[in-house]
Short mmCIF file of N, CA and C and ligand atoms in Angstrom, two decimals:
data_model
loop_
_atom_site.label_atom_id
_atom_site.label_comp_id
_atom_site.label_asym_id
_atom_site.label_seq_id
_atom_site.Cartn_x
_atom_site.Cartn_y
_atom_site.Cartn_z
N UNK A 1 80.31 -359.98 71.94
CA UNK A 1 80.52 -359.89 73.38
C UNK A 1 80.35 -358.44 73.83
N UNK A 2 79.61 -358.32 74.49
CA UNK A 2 79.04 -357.03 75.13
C UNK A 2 80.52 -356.63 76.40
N UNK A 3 80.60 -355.57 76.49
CA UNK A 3 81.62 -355.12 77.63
C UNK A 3 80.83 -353.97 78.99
N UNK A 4 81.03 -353.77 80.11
CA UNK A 4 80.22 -353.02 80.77
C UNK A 4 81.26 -352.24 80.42
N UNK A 5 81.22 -351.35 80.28
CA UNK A 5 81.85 -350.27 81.28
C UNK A 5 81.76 -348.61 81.53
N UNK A 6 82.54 -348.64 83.19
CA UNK A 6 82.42 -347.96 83.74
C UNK A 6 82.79 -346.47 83.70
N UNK A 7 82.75 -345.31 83.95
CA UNK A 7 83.20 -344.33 83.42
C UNK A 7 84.63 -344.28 84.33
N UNK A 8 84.75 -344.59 85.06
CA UNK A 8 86.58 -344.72 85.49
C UNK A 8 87.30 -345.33 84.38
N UNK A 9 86.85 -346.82 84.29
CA UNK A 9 87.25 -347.19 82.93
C UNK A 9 87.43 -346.54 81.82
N UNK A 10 86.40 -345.85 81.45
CA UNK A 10 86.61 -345.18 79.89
C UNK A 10 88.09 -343.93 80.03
N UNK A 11 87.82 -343.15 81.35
CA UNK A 11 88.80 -342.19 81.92
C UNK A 11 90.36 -343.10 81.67
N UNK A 12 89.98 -344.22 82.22
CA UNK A 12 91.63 -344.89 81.93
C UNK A 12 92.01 -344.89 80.84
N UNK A 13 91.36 -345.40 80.23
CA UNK A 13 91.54 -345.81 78.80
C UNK A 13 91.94 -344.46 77.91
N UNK A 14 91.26 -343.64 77.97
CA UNK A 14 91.68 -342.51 77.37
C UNK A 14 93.54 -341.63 77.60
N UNK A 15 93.46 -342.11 79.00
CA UNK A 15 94.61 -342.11 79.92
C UNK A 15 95.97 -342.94 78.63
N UNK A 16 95.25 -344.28 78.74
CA UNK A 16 96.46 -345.27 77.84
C UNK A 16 96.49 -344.51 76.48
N UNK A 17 95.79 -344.70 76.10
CA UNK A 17 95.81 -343.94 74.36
C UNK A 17 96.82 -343.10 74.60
N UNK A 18 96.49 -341.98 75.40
CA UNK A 18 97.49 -340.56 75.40
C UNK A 18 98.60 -341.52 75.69
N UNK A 19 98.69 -341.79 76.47
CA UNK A 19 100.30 -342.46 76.66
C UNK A 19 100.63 -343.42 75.54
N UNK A 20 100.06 -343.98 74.79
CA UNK A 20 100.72 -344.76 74.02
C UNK A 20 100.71 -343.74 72.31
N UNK A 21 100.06 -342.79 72.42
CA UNK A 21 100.15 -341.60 70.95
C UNK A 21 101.14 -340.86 71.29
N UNK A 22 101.35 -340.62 72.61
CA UNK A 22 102.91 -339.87 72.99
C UNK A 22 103.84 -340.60 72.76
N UNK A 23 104.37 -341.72 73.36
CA UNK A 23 105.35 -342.46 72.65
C UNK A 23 105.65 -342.98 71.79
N UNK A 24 104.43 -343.17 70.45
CA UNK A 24 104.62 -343.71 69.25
C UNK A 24 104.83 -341.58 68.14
N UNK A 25 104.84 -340.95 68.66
CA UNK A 25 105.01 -339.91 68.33
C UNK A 25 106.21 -339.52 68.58
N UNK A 26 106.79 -339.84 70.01
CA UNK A 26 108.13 -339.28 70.53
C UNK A 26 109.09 -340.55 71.29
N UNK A 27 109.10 -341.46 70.52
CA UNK A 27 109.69 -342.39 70.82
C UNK A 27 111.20 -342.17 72.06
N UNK A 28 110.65 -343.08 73.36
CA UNK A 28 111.64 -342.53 74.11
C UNK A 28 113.13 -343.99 73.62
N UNK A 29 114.49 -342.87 73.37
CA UNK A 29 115.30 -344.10 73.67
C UNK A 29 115.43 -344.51 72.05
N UNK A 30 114.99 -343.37 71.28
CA UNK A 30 115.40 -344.33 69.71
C UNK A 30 116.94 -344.03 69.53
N UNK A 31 117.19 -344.48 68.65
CA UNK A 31 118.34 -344.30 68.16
C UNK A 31 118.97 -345.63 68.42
N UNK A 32 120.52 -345.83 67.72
CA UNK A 32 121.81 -346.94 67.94
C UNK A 32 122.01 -346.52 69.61
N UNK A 33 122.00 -347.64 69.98
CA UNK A 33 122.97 -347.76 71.45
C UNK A 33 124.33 -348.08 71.22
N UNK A 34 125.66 -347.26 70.69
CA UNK A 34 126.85 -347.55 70.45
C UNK A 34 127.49 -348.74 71.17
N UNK A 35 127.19 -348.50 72.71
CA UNK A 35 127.91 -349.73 73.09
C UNK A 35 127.57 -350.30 73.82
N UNK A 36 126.11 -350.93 73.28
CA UNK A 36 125.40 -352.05 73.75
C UNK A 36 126.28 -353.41 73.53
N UNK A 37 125.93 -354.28 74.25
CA UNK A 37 126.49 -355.53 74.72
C UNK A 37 125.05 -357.20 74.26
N UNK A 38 124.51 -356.42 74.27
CA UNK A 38 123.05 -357.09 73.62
C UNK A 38 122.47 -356.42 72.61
N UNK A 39 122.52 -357.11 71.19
CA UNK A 39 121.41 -356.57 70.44
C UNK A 39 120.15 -357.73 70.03
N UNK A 40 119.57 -357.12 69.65
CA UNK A 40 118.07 -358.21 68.92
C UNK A 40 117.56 -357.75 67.42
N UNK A 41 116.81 -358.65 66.99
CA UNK A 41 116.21 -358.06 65.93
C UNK A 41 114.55 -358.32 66.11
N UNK A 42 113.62 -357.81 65.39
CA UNK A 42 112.34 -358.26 66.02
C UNK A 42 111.75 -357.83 64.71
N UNK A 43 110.74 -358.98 64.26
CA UNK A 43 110.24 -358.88 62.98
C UNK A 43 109.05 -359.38 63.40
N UNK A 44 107.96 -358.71 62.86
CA UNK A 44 106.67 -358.97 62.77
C UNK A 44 106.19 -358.68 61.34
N UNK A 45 105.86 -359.50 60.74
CA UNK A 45 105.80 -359.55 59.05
C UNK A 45 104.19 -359.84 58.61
N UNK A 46 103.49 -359.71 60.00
CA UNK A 46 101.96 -359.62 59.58
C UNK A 46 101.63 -357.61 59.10
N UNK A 47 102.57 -357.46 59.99
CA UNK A 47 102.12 -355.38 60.26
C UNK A 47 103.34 -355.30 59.61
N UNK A 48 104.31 -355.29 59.55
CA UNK A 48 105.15 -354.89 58.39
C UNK A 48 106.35 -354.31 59.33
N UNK A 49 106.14 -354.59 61.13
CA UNK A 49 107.20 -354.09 62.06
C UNK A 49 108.49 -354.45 61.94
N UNK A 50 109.59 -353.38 62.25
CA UNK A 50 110.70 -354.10 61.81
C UNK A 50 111.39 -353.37 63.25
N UNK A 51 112.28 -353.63 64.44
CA UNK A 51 113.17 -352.99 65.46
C UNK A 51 114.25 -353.91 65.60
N UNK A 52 115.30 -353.10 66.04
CA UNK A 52 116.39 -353.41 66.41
C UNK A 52 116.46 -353.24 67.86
N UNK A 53 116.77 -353.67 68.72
CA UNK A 53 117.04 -353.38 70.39
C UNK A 53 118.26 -353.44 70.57
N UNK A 54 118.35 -352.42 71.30
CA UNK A 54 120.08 -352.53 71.62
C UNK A 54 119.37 -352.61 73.47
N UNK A 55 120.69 -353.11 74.11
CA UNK A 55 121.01 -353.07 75.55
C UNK A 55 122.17 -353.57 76.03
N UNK A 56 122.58 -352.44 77.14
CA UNK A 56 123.70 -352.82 77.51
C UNK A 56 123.76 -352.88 79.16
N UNK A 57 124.19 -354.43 79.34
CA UNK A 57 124.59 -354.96 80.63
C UNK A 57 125.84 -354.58 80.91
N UNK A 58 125.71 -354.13 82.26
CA UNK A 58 126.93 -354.36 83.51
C UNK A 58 126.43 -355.44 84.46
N UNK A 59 127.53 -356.31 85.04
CA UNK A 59 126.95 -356.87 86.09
C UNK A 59 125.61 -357.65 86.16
N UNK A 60 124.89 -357.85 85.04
CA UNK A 60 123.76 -358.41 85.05
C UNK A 60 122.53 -357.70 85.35
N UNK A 61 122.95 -355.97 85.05
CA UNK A 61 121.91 -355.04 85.30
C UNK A 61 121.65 -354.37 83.58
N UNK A 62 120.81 -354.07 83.30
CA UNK A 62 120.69 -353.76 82.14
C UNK A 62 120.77 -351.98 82.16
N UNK A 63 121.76 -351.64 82.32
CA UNK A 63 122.36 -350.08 81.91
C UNK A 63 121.64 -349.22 81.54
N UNK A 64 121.62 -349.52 79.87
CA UNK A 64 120.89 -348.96 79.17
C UNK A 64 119.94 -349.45 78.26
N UNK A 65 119.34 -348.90 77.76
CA UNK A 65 118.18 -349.69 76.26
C UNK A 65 117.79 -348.71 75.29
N UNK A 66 117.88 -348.78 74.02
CA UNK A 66 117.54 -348.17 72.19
C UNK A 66 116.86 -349.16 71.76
N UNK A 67 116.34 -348.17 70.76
CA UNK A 67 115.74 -349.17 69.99
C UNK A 67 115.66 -348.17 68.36
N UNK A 68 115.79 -348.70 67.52
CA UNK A 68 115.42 -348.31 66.08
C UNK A 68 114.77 -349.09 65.48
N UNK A 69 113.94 -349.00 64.28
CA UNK A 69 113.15 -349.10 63.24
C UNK A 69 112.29 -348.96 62.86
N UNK A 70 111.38 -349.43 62.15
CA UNK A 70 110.10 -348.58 61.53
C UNK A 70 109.07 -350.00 62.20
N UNK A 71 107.83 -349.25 62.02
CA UNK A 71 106.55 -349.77 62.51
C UNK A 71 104.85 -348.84 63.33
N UNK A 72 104.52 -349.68 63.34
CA UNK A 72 102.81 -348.83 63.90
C UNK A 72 103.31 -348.14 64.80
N UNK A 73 102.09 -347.34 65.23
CA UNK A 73 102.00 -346.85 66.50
C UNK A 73 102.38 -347.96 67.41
N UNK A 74 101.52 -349.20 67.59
CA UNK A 74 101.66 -349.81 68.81
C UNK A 74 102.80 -350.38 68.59
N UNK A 75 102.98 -351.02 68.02
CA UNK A 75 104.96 -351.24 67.99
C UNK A 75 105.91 -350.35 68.07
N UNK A 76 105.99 -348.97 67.82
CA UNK A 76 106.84 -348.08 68.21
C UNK A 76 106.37 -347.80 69.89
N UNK A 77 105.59 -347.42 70.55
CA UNK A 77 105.30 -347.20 72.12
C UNK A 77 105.66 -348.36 72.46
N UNK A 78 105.42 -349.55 72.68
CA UNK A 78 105.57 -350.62 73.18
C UNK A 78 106.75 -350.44 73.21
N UNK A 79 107.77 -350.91 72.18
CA UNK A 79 109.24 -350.27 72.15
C UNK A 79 109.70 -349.01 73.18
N UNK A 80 109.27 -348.16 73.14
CA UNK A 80 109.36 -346.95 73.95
C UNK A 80 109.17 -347.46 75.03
N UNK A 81 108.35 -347.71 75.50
CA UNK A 81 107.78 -348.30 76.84
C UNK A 81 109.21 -349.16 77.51
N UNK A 82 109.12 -350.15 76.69
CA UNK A 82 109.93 -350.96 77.00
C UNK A 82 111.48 -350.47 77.50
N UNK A 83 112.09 -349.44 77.26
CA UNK A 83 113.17 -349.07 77.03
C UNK A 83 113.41 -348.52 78.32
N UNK A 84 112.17 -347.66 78.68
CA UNK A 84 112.08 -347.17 79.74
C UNK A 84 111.88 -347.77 80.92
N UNK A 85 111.38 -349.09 80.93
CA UNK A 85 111.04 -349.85 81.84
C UNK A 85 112.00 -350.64 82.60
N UNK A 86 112.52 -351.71 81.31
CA UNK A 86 113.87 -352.39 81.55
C UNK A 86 115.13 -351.97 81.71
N UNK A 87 115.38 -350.33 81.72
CA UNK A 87 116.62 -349.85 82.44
C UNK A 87 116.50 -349.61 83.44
N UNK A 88 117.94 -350.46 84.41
CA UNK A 88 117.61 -350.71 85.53
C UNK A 88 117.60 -351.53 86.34
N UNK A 89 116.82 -352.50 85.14
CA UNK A 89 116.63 -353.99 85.73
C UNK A 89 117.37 -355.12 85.62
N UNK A 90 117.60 -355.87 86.44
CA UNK A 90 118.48 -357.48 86.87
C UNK A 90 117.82 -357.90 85.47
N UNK A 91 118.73 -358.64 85.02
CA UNK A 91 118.58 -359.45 83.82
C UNK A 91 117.01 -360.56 84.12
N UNK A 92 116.83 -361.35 85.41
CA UNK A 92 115.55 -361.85 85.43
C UNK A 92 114.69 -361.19 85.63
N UNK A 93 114.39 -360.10 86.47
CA UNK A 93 113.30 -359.01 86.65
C UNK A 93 112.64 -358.68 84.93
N UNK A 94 113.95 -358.70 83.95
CA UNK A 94 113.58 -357.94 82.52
C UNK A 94 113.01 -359.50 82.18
N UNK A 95 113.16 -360.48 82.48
CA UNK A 95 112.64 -361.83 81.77
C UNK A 95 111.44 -362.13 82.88
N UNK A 96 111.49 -361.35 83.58
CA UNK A 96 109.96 -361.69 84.18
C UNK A 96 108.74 -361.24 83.61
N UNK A 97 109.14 -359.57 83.64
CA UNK A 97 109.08 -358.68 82.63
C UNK A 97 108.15 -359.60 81.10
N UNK A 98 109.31 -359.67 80.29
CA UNK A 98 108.66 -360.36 78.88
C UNK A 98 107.70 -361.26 79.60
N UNK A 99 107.67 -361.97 80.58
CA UNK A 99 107.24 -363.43 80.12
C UNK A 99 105.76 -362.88 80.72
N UNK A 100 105.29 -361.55 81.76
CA UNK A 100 104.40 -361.33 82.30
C UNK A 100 103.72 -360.19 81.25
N UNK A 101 104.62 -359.47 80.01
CA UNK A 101 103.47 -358.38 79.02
C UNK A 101 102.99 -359.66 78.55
N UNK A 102 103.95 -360.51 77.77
CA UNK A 102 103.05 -361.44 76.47
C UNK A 102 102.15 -362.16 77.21
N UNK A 103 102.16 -362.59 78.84
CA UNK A 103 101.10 -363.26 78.73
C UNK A 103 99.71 -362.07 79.12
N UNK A 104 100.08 -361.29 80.27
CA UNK A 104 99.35 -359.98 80.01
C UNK A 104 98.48 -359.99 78.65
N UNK A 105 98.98 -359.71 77.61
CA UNK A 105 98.66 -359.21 76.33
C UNK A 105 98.09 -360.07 75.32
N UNK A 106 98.24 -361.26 75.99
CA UNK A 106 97.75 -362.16 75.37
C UNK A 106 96.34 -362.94 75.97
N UNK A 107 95.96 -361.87 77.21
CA UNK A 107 95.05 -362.42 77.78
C UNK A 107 95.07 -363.25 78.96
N UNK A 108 96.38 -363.82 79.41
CA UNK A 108 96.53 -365.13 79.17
C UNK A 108 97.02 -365.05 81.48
N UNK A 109 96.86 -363.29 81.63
CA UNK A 109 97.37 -363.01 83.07
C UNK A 109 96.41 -362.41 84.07
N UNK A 110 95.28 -363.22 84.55
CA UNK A 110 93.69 -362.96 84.70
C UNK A 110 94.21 -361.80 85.79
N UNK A 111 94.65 -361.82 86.45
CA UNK A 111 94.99 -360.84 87.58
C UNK A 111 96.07 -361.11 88.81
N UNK A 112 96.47 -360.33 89.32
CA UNK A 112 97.26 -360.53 90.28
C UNK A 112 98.69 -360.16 89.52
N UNK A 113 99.12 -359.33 88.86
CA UNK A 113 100.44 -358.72 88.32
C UNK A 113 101.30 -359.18 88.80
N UNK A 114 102.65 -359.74 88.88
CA UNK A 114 103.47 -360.35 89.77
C UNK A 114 104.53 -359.60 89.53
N UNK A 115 104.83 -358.36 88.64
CA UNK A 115 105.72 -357.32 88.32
C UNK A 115 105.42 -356.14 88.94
N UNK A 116 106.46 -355.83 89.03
CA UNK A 116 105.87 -354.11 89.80
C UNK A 116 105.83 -353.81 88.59
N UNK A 117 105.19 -352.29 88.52
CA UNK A 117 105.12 -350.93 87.29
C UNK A 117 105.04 -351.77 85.91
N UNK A 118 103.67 -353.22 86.39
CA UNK A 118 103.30 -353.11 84.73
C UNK A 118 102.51 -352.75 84.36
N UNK A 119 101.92 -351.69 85.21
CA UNK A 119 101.01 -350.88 85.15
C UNK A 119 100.68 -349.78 83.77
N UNK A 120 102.31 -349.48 83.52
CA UNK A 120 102.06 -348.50 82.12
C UNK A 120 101.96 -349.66 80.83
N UNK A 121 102.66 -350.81 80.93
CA UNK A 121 102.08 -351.54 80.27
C UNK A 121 100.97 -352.39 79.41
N UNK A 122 99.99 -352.03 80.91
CA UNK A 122 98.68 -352.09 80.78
C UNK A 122 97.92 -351.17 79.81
N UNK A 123 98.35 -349.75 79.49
CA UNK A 123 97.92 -349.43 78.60
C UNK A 123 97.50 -349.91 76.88
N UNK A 124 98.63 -351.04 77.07
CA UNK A 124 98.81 -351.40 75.35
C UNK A 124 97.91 -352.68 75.69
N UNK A 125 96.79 -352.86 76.35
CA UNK A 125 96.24 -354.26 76.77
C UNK A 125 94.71 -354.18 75.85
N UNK A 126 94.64 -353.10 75.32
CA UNK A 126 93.29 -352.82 74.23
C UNK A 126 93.55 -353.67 72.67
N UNK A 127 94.47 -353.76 72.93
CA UNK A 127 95.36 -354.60 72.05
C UNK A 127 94.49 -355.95 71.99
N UNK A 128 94.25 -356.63 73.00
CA UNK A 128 93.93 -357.83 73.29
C UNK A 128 92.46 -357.97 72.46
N UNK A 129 91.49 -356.77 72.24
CA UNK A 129 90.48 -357.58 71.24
C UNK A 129 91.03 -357.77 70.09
N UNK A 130 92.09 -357.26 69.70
CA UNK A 130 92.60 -356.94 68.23
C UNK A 130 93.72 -358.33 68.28
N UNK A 131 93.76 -359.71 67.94
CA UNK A 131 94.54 -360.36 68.01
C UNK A 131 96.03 -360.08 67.02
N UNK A 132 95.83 -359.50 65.67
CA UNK A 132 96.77 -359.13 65.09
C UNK A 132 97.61 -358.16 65.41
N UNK A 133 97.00 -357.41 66.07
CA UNK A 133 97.88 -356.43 66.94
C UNK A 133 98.69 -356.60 68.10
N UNK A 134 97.88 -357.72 68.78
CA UNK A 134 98.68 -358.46 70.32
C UNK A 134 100.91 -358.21 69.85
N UNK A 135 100.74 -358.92 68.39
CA UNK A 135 101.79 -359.25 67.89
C UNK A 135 102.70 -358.00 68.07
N UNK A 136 102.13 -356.85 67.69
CA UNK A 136 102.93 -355.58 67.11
C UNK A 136 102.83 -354.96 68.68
N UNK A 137 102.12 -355.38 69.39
CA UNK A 137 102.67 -354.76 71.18
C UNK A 137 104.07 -356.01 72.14
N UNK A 138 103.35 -356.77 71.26
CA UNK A 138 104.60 -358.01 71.83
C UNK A 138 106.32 -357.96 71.65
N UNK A 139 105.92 -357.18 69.95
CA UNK A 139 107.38 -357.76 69.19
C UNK A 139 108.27 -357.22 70.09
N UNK A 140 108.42 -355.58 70.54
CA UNK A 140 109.65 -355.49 71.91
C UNK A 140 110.18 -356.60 72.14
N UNK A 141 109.23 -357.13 73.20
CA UNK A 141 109.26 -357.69 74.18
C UNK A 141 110.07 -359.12 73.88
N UNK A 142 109.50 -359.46 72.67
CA UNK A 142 110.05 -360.94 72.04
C UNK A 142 111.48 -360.56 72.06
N UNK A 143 111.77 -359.31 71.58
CA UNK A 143 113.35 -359.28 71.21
C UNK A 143 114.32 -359.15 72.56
N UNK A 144 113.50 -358.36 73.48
CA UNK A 144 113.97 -358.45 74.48
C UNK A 144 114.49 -359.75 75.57
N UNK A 145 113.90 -360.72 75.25
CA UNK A 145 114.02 -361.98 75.51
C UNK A 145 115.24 -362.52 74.60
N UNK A 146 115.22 -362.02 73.26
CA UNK A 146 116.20 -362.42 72.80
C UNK A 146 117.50 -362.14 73.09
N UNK A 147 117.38 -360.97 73.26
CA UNK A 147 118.71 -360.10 73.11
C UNK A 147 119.21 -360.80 74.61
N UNK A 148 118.45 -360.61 75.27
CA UNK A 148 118.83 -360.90 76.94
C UNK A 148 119.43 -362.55 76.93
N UNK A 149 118.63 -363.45 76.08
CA UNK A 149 119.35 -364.73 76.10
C UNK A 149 120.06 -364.76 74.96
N UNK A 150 120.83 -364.17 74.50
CA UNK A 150 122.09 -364.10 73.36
C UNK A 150 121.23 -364.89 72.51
N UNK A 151 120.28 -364.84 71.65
CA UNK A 151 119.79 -365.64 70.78
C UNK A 151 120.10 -365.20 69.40
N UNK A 152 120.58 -365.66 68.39
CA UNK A 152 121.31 -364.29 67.05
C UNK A 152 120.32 -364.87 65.97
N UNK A 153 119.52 -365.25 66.09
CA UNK A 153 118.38 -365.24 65.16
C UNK A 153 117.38 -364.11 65.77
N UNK A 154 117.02 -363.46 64.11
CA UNK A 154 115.64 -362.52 64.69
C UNK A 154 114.47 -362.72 65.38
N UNK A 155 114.29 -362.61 66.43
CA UNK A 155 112.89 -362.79 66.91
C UNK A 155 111.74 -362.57 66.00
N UNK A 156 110.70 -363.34 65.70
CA UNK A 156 109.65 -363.01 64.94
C UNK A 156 108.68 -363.24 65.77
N UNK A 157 107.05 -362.70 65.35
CA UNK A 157 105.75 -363.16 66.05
C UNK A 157 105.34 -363.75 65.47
N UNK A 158 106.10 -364.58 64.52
CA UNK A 158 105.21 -366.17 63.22
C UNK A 158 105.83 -367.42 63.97
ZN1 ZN B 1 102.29 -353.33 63.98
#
């Protein structure tokens, strides 16, 4: 499959990379969240990703967000990303959130964004020729769903 593209395009793209080599370099938000109220686990056992998510609700607002463990580049930014995104947010905004990267990322969200600011998100969307990778930009996100619906099994992408 042939792709056009445009030199704005390529400019973006170069744009995402930097943003996603900065945060898999300087992960924003790692560490234990002591007194998170939500945790997750998130396993992706094709790439070898392993995170923990912490978050902590008040009121049905999500406070704060951490995250620890080992994994790629695109699973550590995505994580990062994520952390930064969903603090802040009403518990459904963050489940709109998941349910609009994975399908995003999966191809699967032809246009018309229905989230505000998933715009930095969009960076990790190069992802999408790489199907094994979709997984390791997803896993966050899976856990985030978890954690948010008290689910105490690990989220996996199998
Ligand atoms: Zn990975």
């Amino acid at each position: 499959m042939t792709v056009a593209t445009l030199q704005p395009n390529s400019e973006l793209r170069d744009l995402y990379q930097e943003l996603i080599l900065d945060h898999s370099r300087r992960p924003r938000n790692f560490g234990k969240l002591g007194d998170a109220t939500h945790i997750a686990d998130g396993i992706n056992p094709l790439c070898g990703d392993k995170l923990r998510l912490y978050l902590r609700l008040e009121d049905d607002q999500v406070v704060a967000a951490a995250f620890e463990g080992t994994g790629c580049a695109i699973s550590v930014a995505s994580a990062s990303l994520l952390t930064e995104i969903v603090t802040g947010l009403d518990r459904t905004t963050a489940l709109n959130y998941f349910e609009d990267v994975v399908a995003h990322l999966n191809g699967k969200l032809p246009a018309g964004l229905h989230t505000p600011e998933l715009g930095r998100v969009q960076a990790l969307e190069g992802v999408r020729e790489f199907p094994a990778r979709v997984k390791c930009a997803t896993l966050a996100w899976q856990a985030l769903e978890s954690a948010i619906s008290g689910q105490s099994r690990p989220a996996t992408t199998e």
